[in-house]
PDB file of C-alpha atoms in Angstrom:
ATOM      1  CA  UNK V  17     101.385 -34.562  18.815  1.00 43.00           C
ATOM      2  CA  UNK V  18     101.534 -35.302  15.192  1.00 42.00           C
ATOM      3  CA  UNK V  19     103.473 -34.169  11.820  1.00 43.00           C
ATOM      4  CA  UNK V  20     102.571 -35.179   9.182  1.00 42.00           C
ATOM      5  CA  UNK V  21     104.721 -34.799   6.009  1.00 40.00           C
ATOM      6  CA  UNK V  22     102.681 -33.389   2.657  1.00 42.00           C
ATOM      7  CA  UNK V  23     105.170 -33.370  -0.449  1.00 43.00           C
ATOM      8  CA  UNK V  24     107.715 -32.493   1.757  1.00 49.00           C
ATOM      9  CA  UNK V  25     107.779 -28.838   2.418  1.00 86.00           C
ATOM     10  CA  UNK V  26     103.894 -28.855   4.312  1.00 93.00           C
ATOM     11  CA  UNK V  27     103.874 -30.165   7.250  1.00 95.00           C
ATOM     12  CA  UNK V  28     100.131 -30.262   9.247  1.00 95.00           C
ATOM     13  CA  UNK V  29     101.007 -29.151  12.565  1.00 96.00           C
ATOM     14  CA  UNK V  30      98.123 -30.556  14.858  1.00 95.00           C
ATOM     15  CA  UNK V  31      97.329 -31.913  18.602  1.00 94.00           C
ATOM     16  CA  UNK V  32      95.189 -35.299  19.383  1.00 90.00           C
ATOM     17  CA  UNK V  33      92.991 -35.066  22.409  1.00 82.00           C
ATOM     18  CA  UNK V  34      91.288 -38.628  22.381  1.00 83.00           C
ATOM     19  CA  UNK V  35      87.855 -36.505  23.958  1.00 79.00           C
ATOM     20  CA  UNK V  36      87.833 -33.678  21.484  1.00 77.00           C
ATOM     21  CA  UNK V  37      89.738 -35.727  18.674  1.00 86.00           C
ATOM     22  CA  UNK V  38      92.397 -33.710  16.470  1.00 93.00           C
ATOM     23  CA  UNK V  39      92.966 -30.157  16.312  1.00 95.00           C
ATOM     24  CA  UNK V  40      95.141 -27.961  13.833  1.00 97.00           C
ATOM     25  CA  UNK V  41      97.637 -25.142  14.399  1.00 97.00           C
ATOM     26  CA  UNK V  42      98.543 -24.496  10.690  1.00 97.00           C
ATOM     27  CA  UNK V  43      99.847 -26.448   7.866  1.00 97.00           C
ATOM     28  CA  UNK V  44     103.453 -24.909   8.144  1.00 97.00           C
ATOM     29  CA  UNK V  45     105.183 -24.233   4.653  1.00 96.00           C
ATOM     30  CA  UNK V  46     109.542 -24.840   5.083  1.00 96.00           C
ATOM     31  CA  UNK V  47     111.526 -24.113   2.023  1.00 95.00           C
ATOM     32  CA  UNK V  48     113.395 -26.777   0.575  1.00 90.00           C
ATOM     33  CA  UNK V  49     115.800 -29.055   1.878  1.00 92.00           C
ATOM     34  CA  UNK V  50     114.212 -28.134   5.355  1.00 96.00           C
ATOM     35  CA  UNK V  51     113.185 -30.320   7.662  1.00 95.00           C
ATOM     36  CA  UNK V  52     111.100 -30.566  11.157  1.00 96.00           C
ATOM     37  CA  UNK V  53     111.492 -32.080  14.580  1.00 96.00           C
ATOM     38  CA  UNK V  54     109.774 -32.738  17.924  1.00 94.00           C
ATOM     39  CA  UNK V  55     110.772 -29.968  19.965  1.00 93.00           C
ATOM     40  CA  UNK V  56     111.065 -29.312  23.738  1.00 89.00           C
ATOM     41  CA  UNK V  57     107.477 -30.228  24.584  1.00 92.00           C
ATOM     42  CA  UNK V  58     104.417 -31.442  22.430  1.00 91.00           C
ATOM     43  CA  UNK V  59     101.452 -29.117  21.798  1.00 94.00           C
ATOM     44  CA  UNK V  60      99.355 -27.707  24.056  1.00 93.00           C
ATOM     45  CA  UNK V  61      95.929 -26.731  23.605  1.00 94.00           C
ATOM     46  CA  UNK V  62      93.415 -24.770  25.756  1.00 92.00           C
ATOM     47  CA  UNK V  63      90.390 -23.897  23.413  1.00 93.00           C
ATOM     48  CA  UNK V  64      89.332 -24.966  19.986  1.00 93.00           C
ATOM     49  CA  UNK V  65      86.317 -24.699  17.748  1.00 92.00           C
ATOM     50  CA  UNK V  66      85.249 -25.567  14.323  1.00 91.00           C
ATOM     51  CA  UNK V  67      85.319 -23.726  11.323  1.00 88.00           C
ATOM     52  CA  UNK V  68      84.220 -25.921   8.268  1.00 87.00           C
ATOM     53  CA  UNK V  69      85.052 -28.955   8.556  1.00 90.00           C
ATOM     54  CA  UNK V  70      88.432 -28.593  10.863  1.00 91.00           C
ATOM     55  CA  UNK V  71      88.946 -28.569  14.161  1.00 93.00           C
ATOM     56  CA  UNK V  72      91.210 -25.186  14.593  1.00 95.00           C
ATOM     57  CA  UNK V  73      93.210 -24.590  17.655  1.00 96.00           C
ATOM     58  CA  UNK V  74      91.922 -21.486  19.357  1.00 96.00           C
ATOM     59  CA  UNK V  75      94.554 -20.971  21.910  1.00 96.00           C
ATOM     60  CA  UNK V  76      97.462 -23.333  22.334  1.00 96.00           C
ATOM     61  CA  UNK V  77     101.162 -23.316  21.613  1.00 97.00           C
ATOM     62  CA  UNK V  78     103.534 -25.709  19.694  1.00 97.00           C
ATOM     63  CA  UNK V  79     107.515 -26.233  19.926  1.00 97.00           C
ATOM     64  CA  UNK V  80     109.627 -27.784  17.274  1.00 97.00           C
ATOM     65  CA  UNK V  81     112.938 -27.920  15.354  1.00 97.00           C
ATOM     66  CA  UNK V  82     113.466 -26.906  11.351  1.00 97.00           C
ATOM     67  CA  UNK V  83     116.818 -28.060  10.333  1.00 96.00           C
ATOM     68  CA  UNK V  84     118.906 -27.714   7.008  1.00 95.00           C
ATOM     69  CA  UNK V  85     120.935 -30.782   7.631  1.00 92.00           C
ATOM     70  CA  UNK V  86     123.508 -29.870   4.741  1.00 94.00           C
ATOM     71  CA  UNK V  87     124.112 -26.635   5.745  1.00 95.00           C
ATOM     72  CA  UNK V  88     123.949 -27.647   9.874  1.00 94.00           C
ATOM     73  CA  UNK V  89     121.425 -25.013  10.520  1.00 95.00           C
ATOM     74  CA  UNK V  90     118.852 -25.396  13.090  1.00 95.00           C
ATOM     75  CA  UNK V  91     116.138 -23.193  14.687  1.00 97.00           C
ATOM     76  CA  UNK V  92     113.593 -23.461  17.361  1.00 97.00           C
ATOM     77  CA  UNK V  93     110.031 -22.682  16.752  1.00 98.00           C
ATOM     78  CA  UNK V  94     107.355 -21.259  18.876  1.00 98.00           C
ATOM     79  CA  UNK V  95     104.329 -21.211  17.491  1.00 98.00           C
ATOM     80  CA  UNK V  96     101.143 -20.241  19.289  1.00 98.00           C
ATOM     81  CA  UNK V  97      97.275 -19.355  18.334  1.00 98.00           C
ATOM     82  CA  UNK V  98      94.866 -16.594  20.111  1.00 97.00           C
ATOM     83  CA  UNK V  99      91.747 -15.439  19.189  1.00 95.00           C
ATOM     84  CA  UNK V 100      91.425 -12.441  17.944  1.00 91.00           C
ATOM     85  CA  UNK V 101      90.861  -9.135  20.550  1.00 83.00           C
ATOM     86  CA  UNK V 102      90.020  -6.976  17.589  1.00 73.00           C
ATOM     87  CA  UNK V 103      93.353  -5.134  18.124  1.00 71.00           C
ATOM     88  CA  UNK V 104      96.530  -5.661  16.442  1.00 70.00           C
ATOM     89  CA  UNK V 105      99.831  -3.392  17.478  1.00 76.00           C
ATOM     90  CA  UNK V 106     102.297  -3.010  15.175  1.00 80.00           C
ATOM     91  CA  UNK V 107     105.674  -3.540  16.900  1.00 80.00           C
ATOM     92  CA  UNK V 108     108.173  -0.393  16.790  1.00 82.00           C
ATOM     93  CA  UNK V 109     110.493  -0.987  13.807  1.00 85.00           C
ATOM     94  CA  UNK V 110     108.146  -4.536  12.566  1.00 89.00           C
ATOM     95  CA  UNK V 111     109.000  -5.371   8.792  1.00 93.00           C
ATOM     96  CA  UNK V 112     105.965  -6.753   6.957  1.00 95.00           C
ATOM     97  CA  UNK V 113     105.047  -9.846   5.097  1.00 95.00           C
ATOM     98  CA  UNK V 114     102.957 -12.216   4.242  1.00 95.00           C
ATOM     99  CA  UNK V 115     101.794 -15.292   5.541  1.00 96.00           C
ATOM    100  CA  UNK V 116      99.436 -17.722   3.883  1.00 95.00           C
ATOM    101  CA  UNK V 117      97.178 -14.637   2.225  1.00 94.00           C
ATOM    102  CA  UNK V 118      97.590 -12.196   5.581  1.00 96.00           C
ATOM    103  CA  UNK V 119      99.516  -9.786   6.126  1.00 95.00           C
ATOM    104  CA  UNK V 120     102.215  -9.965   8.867  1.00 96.00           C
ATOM    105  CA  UNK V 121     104.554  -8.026  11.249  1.00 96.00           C
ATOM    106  CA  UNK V 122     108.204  -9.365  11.711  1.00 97.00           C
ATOM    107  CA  UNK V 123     110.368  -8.446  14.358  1.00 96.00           C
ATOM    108  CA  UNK V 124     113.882  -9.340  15.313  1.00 96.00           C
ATOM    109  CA  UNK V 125     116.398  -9.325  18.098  1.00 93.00           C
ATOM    110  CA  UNK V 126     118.846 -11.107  19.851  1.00 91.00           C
ATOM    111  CA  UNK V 127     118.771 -12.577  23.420  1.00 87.00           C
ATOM    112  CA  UNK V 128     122.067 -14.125  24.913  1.00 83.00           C
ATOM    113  CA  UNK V 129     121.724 -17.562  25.833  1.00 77.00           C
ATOM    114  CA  UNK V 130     123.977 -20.293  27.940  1.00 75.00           C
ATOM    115  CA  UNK V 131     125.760 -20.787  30.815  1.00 81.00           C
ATOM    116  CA  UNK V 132     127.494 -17.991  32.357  1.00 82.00           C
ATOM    117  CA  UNK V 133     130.630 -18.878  31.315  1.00 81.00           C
ATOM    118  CA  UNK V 134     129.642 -20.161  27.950  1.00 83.00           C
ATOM    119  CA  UNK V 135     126.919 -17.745  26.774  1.00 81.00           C
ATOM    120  CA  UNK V 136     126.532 -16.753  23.344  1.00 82.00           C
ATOM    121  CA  UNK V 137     123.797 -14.432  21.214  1.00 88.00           C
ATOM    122  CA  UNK V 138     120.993 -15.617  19.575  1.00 91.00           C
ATOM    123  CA  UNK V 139     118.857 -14.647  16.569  1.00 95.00           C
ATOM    124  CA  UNK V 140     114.729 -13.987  17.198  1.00 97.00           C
ATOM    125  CA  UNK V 141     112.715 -13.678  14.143  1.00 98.00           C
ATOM    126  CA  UNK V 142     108.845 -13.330  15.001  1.00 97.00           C
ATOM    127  CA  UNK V 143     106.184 -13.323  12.788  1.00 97.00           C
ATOM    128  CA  UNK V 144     103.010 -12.417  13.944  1.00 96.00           C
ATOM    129  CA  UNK V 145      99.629 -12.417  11.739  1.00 96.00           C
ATOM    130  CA  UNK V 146      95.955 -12.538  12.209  1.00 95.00           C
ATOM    131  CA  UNK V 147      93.663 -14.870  10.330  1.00 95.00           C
ATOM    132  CA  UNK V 148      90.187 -13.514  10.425  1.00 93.00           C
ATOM    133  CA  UNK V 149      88.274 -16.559   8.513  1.00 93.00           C
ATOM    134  CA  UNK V 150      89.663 -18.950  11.449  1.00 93.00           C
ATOM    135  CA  UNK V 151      89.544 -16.400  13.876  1.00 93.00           C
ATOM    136  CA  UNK V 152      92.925 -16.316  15.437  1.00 96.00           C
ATOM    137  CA  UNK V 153      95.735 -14.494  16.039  1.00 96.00           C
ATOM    138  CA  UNK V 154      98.786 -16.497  15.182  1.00 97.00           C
ATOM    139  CA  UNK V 155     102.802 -15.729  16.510  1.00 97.00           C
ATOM    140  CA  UNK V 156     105.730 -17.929  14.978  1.00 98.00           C
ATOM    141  CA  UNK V 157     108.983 -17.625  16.983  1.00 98.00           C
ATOM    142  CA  UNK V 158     111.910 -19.094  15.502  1.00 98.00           C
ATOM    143  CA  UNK V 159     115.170 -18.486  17.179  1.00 97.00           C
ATOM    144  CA  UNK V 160     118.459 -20.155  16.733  1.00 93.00           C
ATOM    145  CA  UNK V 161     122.297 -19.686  15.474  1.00 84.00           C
ATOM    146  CA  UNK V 162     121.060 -19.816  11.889  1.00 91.00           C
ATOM    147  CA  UNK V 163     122.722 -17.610   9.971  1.00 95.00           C
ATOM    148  CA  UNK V 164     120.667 -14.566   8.378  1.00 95.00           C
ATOM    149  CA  UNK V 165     120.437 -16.551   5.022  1.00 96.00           C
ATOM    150  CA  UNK V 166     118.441 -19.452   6.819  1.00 96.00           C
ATOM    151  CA  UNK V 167     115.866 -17.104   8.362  1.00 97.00           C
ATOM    152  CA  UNK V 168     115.082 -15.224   5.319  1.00 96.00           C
ATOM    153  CA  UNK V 169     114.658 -18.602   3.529  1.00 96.00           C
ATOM    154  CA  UNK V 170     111.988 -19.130   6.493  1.00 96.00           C
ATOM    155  CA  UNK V 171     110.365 -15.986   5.914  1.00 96.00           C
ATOM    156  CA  UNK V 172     110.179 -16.823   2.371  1.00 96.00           C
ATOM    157  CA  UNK V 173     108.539 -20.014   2.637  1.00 96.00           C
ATOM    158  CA  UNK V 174     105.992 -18.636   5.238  1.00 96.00           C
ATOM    159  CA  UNK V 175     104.179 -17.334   2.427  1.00 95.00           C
ATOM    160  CA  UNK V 176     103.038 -20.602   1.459  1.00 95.00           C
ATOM    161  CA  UNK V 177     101.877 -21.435   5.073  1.00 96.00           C
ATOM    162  CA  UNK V 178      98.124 -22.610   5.251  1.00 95.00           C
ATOM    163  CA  UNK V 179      96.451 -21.244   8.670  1.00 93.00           C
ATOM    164  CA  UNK V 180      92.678 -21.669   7.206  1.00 90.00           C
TER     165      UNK V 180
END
């Protein structure tokens, strides 16, 4: 697993295999005063292949943490890569957007999470895209008690995300 921090709002978002050497998700864009984690689990990767000079993830998935310390917000993300099927549904009721040059599809809902006696509702924002030069399709999850403001600063940001 690695992060690695470029004038931090970028943050390179890649695997190591010490066989296939280092493979990238995305360099992820946060808005300012954001911040990232290790989340539940470090990458995984199934496939990946080369497209210039880097090593893209083909199919794999990523967890980690963005945080506004001053504010006390925090959000998981899910992030995963596919290749492309040469379909792409849009989702009933899907705003769009765009992400790094592409054009997305975001959807939201709410899940209720906890223990039975403690359980509480949670925000999902999904934002799915496809990026046709690396040839993947690419879903970020995040999902937290953020308040609305925090995930449309995300959404924002995503904009300036680098997936090629």
């Amino acid at each position: 697993m690695s992060i690695a921090a470029d004038s931090g709002l970028e943050h390179i978002i890649e695997a190591a295999n010490p066989l296939l050497g280092t493979s990238r998700f995305l360099t992820l864009r946060l808005p300012e005063s954001w911040d990232l984690a290790a989340g539940v689990s470090g990458p995984e990767v199934n496939a990946s292949h080369m497209r210039g000079d880097v090593r893209w993830v083909a199919n794999g998935d990523f967890w980690y943490v963005v945080y506004h310390t001053r504010h006390g917000w925090a959000m998981e993300l899910h992030g995963s890569a596919r290749p492309l099927n040469g379909r792409q549904d849009r989702p009933p009721g899907a705003e769009d957007a765009t992400v790094a040059g592409h054009a997305a599809q975001v959807t939201w809902h709410t899940r209720r999470r906890g223990l039975p006696w403690r359980r509480h509702e949670v925000t999902f924002m999904t934002v799915t895209f496809e990026c046709p030069q690396s040839e993947r399709r690419i879903s970020l999850e995040f999902s937290g008690w953020c308040p609305q403001e925090g995930f449309r600063q995300m959404l924002y940001a995503l904009e300036g995300t680098r997936c090629h």
